[in-house]
Tab-separated table of C-alpha atoms in Angstrom:
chain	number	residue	atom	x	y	z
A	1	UNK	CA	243.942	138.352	99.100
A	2	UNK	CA	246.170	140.864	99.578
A	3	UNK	CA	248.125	141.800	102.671
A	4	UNK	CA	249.583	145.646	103.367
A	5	UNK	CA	252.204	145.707	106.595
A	6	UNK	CA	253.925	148.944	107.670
A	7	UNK	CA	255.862	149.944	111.302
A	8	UNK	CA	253.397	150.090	114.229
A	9	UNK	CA	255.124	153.909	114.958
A	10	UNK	CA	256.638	156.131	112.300
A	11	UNK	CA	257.627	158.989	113.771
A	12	UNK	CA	259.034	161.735	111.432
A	13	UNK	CA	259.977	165.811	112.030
A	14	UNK	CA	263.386	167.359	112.982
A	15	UNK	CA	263.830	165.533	116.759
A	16	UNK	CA	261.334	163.043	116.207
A	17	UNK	CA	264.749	160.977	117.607
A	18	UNK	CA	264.321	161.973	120.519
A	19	UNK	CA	261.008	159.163	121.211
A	20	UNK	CA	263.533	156.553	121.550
A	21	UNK	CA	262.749	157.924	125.669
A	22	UNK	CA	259.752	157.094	125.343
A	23	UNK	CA	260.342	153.053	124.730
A	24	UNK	CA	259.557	150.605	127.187
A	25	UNK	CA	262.191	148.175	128.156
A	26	UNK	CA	264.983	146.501	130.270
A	27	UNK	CA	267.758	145.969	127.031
A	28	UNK	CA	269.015	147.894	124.409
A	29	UNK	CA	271.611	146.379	121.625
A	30	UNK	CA	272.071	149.462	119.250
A	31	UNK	CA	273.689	148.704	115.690
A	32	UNK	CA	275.597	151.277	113.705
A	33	UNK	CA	278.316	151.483	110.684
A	34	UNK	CA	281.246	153.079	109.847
A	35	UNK	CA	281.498	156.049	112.084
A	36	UNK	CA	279.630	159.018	110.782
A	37	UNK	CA	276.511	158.733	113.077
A	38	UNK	CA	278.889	158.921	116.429
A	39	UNK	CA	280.912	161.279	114.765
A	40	UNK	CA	277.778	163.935	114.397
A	41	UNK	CA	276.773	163.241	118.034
A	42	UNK	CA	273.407	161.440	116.664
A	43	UNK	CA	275.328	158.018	118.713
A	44	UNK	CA	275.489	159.376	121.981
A	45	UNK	CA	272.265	160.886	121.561
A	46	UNK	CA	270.812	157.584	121.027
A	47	UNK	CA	272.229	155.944	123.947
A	48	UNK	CA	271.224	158.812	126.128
A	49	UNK	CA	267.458	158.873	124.829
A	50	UNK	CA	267.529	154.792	125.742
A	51	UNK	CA	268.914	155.275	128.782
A	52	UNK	CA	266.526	157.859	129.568
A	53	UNK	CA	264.109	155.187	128.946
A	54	UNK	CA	265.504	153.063	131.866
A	55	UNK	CA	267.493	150.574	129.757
A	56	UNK	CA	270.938	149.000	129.712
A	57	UNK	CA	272.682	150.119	126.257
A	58	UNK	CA	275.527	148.233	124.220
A	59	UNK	CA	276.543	149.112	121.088
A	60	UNK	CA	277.654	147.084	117.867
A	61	UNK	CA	279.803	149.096	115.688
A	62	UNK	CA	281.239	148.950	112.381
A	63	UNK	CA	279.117	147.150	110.207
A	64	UNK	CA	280.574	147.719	106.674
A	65	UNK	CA	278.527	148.922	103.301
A	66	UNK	CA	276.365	145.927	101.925
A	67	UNK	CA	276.725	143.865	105.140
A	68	UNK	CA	278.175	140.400	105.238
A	69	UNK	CA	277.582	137.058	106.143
A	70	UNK	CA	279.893	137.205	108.668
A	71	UNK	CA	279.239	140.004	109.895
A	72	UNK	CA	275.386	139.169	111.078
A	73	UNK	CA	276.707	136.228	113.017
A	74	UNK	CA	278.891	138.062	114.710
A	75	UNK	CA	275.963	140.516	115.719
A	76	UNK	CA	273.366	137.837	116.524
A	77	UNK	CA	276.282	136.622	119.008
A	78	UNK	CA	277.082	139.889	120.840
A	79	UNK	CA	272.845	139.698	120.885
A	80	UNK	CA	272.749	136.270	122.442
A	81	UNK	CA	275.368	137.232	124.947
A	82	UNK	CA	273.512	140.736	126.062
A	83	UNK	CA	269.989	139.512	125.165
A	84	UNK	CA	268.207	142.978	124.585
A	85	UNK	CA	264.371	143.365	124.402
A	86	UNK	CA	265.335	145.944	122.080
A	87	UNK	CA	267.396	145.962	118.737
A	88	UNK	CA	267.664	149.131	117.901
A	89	UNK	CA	269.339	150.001	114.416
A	90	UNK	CA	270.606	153.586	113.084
A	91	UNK	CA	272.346	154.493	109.934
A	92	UNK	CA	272.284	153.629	106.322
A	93	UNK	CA	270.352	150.349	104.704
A	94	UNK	CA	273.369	148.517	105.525
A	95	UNK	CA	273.369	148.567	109.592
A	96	UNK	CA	269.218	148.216	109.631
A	97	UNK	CA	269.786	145.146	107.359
A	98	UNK	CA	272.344	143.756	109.275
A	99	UNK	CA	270.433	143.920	112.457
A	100	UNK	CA	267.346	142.489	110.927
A	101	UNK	CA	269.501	139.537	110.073
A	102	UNK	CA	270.808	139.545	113.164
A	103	UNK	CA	267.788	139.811	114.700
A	104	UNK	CA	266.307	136.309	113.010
A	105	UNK	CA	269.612	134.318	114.449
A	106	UNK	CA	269.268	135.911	118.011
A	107	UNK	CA	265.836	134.296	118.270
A	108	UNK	CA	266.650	131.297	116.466
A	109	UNK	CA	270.202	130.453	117.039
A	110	UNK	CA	269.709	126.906	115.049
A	111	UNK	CA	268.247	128.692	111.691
A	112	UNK	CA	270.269	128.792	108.777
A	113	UNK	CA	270.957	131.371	106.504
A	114	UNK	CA	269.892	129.368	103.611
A	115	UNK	CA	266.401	128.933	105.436
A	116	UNK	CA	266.048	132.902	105.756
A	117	UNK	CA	266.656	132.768	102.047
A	118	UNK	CA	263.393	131.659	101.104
A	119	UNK	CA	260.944	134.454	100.934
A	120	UNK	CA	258.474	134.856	103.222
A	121	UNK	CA	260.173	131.873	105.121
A	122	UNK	CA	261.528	133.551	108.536
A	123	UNK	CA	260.642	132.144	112.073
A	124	UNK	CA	258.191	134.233	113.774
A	125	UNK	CA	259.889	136.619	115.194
A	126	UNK	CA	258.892	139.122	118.414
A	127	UNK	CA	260.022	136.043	120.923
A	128	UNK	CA	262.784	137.886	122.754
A	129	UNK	CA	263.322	141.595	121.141
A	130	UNK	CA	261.529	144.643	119.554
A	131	UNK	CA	262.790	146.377	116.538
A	132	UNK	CA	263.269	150.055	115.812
A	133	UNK	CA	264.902	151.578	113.381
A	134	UNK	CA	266.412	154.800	112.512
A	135	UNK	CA	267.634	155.663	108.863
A	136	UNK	CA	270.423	158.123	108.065
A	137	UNK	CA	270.391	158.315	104.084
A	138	UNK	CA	267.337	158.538	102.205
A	139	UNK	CA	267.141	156.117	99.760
A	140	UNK	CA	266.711	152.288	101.128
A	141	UNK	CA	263.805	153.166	102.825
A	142	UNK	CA	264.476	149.545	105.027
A	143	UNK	CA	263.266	151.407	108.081
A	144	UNK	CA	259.367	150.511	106.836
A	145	UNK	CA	260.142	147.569	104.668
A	146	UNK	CA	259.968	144.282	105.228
A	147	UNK	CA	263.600	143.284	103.415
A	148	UNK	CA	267.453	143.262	104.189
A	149	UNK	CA	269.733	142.770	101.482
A	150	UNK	CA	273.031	140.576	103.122
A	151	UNK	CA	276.387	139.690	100.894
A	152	UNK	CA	277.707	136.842	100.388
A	153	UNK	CA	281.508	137.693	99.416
A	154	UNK	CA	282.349	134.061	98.905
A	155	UNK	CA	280.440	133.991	96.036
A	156	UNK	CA	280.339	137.553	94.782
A	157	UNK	CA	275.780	137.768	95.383
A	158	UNK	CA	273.542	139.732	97.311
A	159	UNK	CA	271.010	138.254	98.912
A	160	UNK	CA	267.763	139.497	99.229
A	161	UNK	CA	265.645	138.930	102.752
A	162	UNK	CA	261.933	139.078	102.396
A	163	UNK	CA	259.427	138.759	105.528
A	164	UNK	CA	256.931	140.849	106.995
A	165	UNK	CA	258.528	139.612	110.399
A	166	UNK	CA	261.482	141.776	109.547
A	167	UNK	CA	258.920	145.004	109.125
A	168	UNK	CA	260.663	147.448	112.525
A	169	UNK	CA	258.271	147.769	115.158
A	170	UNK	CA	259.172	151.326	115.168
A	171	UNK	CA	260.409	153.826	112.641
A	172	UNK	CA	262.179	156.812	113.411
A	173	UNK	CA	262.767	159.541	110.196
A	174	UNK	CA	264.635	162.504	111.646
A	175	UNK	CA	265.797	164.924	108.591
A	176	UNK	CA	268.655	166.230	111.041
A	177	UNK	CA	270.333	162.948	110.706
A	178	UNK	CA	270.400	163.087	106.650
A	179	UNK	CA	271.616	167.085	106.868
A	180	UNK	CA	275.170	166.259	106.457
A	181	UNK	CA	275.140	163.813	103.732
A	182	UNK	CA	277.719	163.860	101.471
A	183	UNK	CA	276.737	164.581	97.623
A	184	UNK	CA	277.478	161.060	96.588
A	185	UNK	CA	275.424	159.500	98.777
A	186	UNK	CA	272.636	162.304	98.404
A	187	UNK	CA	272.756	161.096	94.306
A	188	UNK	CA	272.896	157.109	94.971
A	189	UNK	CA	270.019	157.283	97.473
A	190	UNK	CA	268.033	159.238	95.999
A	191	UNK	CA	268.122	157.401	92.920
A	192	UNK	CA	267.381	154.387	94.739
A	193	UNK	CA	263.899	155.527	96.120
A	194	UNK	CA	262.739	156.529	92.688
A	195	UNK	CA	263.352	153.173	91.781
A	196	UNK	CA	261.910	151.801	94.810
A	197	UNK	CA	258.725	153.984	93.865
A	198	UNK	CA	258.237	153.084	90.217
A	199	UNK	CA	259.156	149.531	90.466
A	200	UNK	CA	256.210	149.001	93.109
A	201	UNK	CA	254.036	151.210	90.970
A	202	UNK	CA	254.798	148.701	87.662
A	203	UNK	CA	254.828	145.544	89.718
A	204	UNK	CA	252.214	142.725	89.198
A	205	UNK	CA	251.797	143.189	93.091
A	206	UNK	CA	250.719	147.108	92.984
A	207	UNK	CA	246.978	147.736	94.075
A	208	UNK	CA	244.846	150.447	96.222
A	209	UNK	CA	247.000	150.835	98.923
A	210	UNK	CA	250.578	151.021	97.248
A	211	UNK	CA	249.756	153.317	94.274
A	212	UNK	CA	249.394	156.590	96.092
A	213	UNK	CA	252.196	156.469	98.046
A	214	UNK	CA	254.678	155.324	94.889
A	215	UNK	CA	253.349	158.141	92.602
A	216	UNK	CA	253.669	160.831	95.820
A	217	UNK	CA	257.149	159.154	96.553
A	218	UNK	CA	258.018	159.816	92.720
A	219	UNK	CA	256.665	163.360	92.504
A	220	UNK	CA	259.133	164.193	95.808
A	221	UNK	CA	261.885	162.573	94.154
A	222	UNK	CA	261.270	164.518	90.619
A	223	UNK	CA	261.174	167.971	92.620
A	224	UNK	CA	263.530	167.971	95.555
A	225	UNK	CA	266.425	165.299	94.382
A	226	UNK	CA	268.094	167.840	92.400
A	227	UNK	CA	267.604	170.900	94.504
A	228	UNK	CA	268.890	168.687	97.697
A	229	UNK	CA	271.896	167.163	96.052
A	230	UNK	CA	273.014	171.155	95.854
A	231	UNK	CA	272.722	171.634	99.616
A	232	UNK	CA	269.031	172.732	99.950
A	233	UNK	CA	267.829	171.564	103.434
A	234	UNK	CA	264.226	171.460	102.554
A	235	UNK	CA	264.807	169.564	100.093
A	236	UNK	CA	266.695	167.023	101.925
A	237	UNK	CA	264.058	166.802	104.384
A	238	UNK	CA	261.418	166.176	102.000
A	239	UNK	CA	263.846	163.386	100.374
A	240	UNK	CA	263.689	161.422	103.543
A	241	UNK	CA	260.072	161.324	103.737
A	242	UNK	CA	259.894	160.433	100.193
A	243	UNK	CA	262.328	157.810	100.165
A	244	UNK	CA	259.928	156.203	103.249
A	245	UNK	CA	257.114	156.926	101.201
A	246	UNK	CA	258.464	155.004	98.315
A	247	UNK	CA	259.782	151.948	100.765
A	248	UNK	CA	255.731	151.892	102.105
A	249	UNK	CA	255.012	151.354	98.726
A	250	UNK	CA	257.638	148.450	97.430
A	251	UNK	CA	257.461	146.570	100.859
A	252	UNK	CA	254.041	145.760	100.016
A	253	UNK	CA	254.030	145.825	96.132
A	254	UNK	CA	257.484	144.418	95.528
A	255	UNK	CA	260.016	145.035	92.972
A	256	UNK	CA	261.392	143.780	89.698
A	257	UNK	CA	264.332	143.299	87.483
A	258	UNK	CA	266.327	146.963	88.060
A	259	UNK	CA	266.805	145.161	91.823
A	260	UNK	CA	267.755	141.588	90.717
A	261	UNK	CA	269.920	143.343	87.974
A	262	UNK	CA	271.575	145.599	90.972
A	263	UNK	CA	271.662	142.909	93.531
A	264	UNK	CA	273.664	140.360	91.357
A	265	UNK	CA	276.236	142.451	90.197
A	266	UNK	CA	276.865	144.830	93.098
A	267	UNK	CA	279.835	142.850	94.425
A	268	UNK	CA	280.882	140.646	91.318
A	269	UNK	CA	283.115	142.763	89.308
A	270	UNK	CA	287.051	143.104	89.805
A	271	UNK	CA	286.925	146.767	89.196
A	272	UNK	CA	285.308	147.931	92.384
A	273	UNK	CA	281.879	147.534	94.139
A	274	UNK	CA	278.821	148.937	91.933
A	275	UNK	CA	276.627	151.092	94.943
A	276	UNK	CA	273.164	149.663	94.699
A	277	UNK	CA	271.514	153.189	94.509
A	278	UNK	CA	273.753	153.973	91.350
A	279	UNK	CA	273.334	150.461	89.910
A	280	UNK	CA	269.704	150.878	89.655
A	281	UNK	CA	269.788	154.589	88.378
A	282	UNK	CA	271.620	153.204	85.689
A	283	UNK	CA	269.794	149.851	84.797
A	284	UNK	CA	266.267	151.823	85.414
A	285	UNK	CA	265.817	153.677	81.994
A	286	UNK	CA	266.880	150.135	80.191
A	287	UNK	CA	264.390	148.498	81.954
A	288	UNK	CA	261.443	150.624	81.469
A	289	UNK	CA	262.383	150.047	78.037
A	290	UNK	CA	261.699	146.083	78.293
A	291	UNK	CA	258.905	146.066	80.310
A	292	UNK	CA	256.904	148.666	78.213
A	293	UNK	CA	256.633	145.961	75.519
A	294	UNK	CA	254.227	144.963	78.104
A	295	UNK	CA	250.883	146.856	77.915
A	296	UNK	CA	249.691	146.936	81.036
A	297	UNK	CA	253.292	148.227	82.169
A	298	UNK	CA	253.247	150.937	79.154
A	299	UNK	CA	250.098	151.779	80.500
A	300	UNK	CA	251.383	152.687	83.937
A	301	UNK	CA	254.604	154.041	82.669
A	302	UNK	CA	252.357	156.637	80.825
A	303	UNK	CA	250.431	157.275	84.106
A	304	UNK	CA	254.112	157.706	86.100
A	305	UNK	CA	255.089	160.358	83.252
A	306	UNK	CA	251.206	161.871	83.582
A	307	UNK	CA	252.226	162.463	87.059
A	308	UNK	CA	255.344	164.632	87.303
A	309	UNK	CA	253.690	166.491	84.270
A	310	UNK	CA	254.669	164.879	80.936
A	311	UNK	CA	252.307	164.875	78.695
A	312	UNK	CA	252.110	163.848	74.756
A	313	UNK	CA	251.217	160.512	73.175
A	314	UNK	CA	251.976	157.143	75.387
A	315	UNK	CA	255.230	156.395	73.221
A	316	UNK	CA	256.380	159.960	73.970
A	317	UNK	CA	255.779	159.950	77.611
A	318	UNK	CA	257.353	157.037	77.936
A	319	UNK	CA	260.104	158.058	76.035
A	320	UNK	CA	260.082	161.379	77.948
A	321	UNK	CA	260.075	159.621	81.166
A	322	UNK	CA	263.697	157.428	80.597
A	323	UNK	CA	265.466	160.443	79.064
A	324	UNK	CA	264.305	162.691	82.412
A	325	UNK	CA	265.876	159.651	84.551
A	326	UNK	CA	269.117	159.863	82.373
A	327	UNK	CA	269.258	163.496	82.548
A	328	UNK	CA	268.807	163.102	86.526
A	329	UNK	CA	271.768	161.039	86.527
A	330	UNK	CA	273.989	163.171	83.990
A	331	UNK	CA	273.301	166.074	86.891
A	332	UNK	CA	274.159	163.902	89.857
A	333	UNK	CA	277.289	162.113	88.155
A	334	UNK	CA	275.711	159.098	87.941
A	335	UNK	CA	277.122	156.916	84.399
A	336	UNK	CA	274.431	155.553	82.092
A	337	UNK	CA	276.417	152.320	80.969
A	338	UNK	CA	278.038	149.229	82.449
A	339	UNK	CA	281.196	150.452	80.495
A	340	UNK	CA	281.430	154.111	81.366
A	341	UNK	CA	281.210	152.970	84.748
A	342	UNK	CA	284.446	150.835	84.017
A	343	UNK	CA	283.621	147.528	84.420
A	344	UNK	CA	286.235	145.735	81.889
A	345	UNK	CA	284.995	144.463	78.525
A	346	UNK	CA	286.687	140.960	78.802
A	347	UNK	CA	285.360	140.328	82.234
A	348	UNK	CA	282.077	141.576	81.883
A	349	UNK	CA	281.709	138.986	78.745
A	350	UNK	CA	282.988	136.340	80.576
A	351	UNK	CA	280.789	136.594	83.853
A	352	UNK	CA	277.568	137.936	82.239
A	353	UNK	CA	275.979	134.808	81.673
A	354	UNK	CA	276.267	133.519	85.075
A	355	UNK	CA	275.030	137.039	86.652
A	356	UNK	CA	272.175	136.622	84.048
A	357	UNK	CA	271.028	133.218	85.787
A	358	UNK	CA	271.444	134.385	89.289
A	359	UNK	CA	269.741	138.061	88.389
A	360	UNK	CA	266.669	136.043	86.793
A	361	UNK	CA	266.977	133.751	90.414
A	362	UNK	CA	266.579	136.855	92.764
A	363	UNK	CA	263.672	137.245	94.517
A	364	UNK	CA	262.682	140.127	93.290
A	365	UNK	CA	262.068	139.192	89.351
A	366	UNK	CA	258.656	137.116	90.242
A	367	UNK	CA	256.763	140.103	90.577
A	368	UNK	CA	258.513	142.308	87.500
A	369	UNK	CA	255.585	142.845	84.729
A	370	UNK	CA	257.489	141.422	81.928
A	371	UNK	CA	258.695	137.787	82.398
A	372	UNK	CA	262.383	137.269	81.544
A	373	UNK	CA	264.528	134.565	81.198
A	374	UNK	CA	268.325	134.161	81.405
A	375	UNK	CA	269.374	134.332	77.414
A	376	UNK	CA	267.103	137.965	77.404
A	377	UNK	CA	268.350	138.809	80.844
A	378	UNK	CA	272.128	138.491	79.115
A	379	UNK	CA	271.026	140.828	76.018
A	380	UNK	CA	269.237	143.450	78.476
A	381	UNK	CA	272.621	143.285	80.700
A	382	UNK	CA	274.716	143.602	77.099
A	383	UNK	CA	272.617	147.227	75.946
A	384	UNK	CA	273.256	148.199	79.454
A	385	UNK	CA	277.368	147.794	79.185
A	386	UNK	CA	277.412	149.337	75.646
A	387	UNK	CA	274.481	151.600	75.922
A	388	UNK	CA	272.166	150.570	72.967
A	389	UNK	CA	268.528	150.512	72.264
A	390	UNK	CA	266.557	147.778	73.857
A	391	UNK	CA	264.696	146.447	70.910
A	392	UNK	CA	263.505	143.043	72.044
């Protein structure tokens, strides 16, 4: 049996934000990063909308890129103290997976982090608060998805969240919050949701419901990325819908090894945090390599390139398909190798076995179509860094 969850409410359209009025409750805790939505006047919209809906409004600020540990306990706090009937969660992935973290250890004060670990494993949530969520890149999708990805700095590993409890009651996709993106951000994000799309298209998980929306989510991707990383506002609206389009899709149909690949090396390298969007634009063309040893992955590899219009024999279209990705990142700045990115030689010898074990641990390499295990995960990691032929 198979099970397909999605928000209740997905609202989209230029001031679709403005349904947070419509909302019914006493409480609202809204969680935000860095600066940039209060800074564009999309903050004090928010609060205003809630309070047009009747209810109290605090705010928890400054939760950092790739949120930590530490910082969801200090949010599930400032929840217990306030207790909202609302959480209500606007930026980037990184403040919507905080505050679905957050959300777990507001209702369950006494869970540990270890015990949200395990997939599928959460408490059922709904006890005390709501969840809406409003995204402000278009990549991570997490607004329709049941994940959150939380760093452990400690130890240098992301942690991936899976539970369809964490799925927002309510998602908002307003393209006036993504209009003044900068470029970076427009390239890592966008690369992400491609990735999102054709790693829930390949996945041992994909069926009925999922396929459509990955291969729409990869068709937006293939025409607008481009045109919206050079400023074209159409474009970037039709990037956020894609990007949600894409998250429909892996929420349901999972992901594979690009993700574990991304989420174990993100924060373990002395040379500087590798963004998640970029890591996977870079290990996806590698990957597509491995798994198309596979047939039944060639086979929907082939049907990916059939989509976006490359046609030829399967071994060409496939071929076609990872040399379109690397151009894609060529145009948006995005390196192609482990080593043009800068990671140092020494140190990426001397940690890659370890990240091999924990990338072949994350949750998502179950449902990846090829099976790997650590020794191949270490030679796949090693053609990444030096950019050679996966031939294995």
């Amino acid at each position: 049996m198979g099970r397909f969850t999605l928000p209740r409410d997905v609202y989209h359209g230029k001031g679709s934000l403005a349904e947070l009025k419509n909302l019914k409750g006493n409480k609202a805790i809204v969680v935000v990063g860095g600066g940039s939505m209060k800074r564009q006047g999309f903050l004090d919209k928010v609060v205003g909308y809630l309070k047009e809906a009747g209810m109290a409004v605090e705010l928890f600020e400054g939760v950092e890129p790739d949120p930590s540990v530490e910082t969801v306990m200090k949010g599930a706090e400032a929840m217990r103290n306030f207790e909202p009937d609302w959480i209500v969660a606007m930026g980037g992935g990184s403040p919507i997976d905080a505050a679905k973290a957050m959300w777990a250890f507001y209702e369950y004060p006494d869970v540990t982090f270890e015990q949200l670990c395990v997939p599928f494993g959460f408490p059922e949530l709904r006890q005390k608060a709501k969840f809406a969520a409003i995204p402000s890149t278009s990549g991570t999708a997490t607004e329709v998805t049941a994940f959150s990805v939380i760093t452990d700095y400690q130890k240098g590993i992301k942690y991936p969240l899976a539970d369809f409890n964490i799925t927002p009651d309510v998602a908002i996709v307003d393209p006036e919050l993504v209009e003044g993106l900068p470029k970076n951000q427009v390239a890592c994000t966008g690369m992400d949701a491609l990735t999102h799309a054709i790693e829930a298209y390949v996945s041992t998980l994909n069926c009925p419901f999922t396929d459509p929306l990955a291969l729409k989510a990869i068709d937006i991707v293939d025409k607008e990325l481009l045109k919206s990383f050079d400023g074209d506002m159409e474009s970037r609206e039709m990037m956020h819908y894609g990007q949600c389009l894409a998250g429909m899709a892996f929420s349901n149909a999972l992901l594979g090894i690009v993700h574990s690949m991304a989420h174990k090396t993100g924060a373990v390298f002395s040379t500087g945090h590798i963004t998640h969007g970029l890591a996977n634009a870079m290990y996806l063309p590698y990957v597509i390599a491995y798994n198309a040893k596979v047939p039944e992955a060639a086979k929907r590899y082939v049907e990916i390139a059939n989509s976006i219009g490359i046609e030829g024999r399967d071994d060409e279209c496939i071929e076609t398909l990872k040399s379109r990705i690397r151009s894609m990142n060529d145009y948006l700045g995005i390196p192609n190798t482990l080593k043009e990115f800068g990671i140092i030689e020494d140190e990426f010898k001397e940690k890659i076995a370890t990240i091999a074990e924990n990338a072949v641990g994350d949750a998502c390499t179950g449902s990846n179509p090829r099976p790997i295990d650590p020794p191949t995960m270490e030679k796949l990691f090693t053609c990444i860094y030096y950019g050679t032929e996966v031939d294995f």
